[in-house]
C-alpha atoms as one frame of an Amber mdcrd trajectory, in Angstrom:
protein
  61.485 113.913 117.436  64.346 112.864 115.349  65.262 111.283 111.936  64.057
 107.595 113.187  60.237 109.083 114.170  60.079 110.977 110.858  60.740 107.887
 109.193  58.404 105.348 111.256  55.541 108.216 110.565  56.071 108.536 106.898
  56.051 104.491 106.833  52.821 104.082 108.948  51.151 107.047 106.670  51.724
 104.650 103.904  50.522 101.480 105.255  49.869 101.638 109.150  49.152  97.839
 108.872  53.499  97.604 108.594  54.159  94.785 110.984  56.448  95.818 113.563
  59.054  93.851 112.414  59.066  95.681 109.356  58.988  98.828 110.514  62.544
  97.651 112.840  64.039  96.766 109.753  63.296  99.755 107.965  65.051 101.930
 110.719  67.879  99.350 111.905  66.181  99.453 115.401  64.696  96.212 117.570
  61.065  95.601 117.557  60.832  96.417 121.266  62.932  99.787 120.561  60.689
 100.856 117.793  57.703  99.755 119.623  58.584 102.034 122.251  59.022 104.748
 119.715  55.319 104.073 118.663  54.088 104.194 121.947  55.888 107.386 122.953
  54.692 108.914 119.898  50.986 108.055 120.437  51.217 109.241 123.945  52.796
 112.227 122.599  49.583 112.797 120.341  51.706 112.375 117.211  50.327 109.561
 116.140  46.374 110.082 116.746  45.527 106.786 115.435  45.101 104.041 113.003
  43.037 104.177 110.185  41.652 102.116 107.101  40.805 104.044 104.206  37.014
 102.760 103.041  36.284 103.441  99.567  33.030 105.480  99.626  31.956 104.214
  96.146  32.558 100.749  97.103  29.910 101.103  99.323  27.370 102.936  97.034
  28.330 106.260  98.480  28.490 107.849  94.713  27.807 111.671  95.693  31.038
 113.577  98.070  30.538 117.340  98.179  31.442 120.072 100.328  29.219 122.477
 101.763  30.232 125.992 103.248  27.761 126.992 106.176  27.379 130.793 107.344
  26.855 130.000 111.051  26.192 132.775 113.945  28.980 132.024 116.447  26.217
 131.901 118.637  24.632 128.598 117.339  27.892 126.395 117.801  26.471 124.951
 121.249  23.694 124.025 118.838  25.498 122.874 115.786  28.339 120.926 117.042
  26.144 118.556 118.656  23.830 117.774 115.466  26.786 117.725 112.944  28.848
 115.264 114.976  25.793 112.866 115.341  25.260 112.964 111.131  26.994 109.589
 110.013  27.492 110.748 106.539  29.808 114.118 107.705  32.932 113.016 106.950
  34.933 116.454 108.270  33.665 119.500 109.495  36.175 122.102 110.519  35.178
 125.939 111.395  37.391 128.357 109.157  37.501 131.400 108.090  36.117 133.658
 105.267  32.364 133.955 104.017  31.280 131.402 105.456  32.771 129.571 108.460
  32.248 125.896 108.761  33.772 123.583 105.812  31.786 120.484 105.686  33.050
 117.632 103.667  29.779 114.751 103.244  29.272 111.517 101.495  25.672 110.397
 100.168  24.129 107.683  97.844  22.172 109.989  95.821  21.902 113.902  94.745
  18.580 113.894  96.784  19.872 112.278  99.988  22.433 115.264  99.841  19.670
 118.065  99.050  17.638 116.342 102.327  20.761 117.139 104.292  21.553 120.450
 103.368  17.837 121.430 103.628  18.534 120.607 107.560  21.714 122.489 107.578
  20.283 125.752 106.196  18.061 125.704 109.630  21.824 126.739 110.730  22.419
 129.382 108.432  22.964 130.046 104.487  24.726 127.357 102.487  27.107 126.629
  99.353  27.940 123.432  98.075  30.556 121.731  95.193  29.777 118.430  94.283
  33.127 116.546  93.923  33.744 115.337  89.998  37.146 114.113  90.844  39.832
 113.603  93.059  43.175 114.347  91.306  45.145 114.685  94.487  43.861 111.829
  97.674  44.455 112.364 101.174  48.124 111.803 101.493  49.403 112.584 104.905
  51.666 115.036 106.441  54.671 115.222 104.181  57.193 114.601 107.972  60.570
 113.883 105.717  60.148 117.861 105.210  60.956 118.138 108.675  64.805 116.694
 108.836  64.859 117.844 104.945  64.681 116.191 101.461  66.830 113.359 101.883
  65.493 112.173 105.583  64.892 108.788 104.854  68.255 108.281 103.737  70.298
 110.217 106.126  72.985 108.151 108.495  70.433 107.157 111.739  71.791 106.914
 115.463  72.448 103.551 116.747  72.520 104.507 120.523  68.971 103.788 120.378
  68.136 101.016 123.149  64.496 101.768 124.205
């Protein structure tokens, strides 16, 4: 990966909707050449895919907590299945500490989200923050840290003819 990937990834974190003519112009590349890039980096796993961020609020999703589940290693077979098949999990990622899976949900109402959690604690014992605020949004992987401070304005190859 060099200094024209970190820059195409820190662009499509921002908006991956960029046409690719943007994008080109951006890293004084062809369309084809940074398509290529694209495609190289999906393939790659780099670039997992392409997103739109949905506003849960918009869509009368008012409550987003996360809930910390003690689970016995020996339920995951169990577990993994039913969590992945709730539509309002938004993230669910085992860690480690007290309690080992992380849970990150979005409900209408404080009872919806009580319902839930009564079905998780069939799973083991649970602890859950209600979100008030979100000071800091998901942002994306900060990739200009990778070539240093001043990658997007570093001098970029021009031997580039994919």
């Amino acid at each position: 990966m060099d200094q024209i990937d970190v820059k195409l990834l820190s662009l499509l974190q921002k908006n991956a909707r960029y046409p690719l003519k943007y994008l080109a112009g951006q890293v004084y590349l062809s369309s084809p050449a940074v398509s290529a890039r694209l495609e190289r980096l999906e393939k790659q796993g780099i670039i997992a895919g392409y997103h739109a961020n949905v506003e849960p609020l918009s869509l009368g999703f008012h409550i987003t907590a996360f809930i910390n589940l003690s689970l016995d290693p020996k339920q995951k077979p169990e577990f993994y299945p039913f969590i992945s098949a709730c539509p309002n999990v938004l993230e669910c990622d085992c860690v480690t500490g007290a309690f080992s899976m992380h849970i990150k949900v979005c409900f209408p109402s404080t009872q919806e989200l009580d319902t839930f959690i009564g079905h998780l604690q069939a799973f083991g014992k649970t602890e859950t923050q209600i979100v008030f605020s979100t000071p800091v949004p998901y942002r994306g992987i900060n990739v200009s840290s990778l070539f240093g401070e001043n990658a997007d304005t570093e001098e970029t190859p021009s031997s580039d003819t994919e």
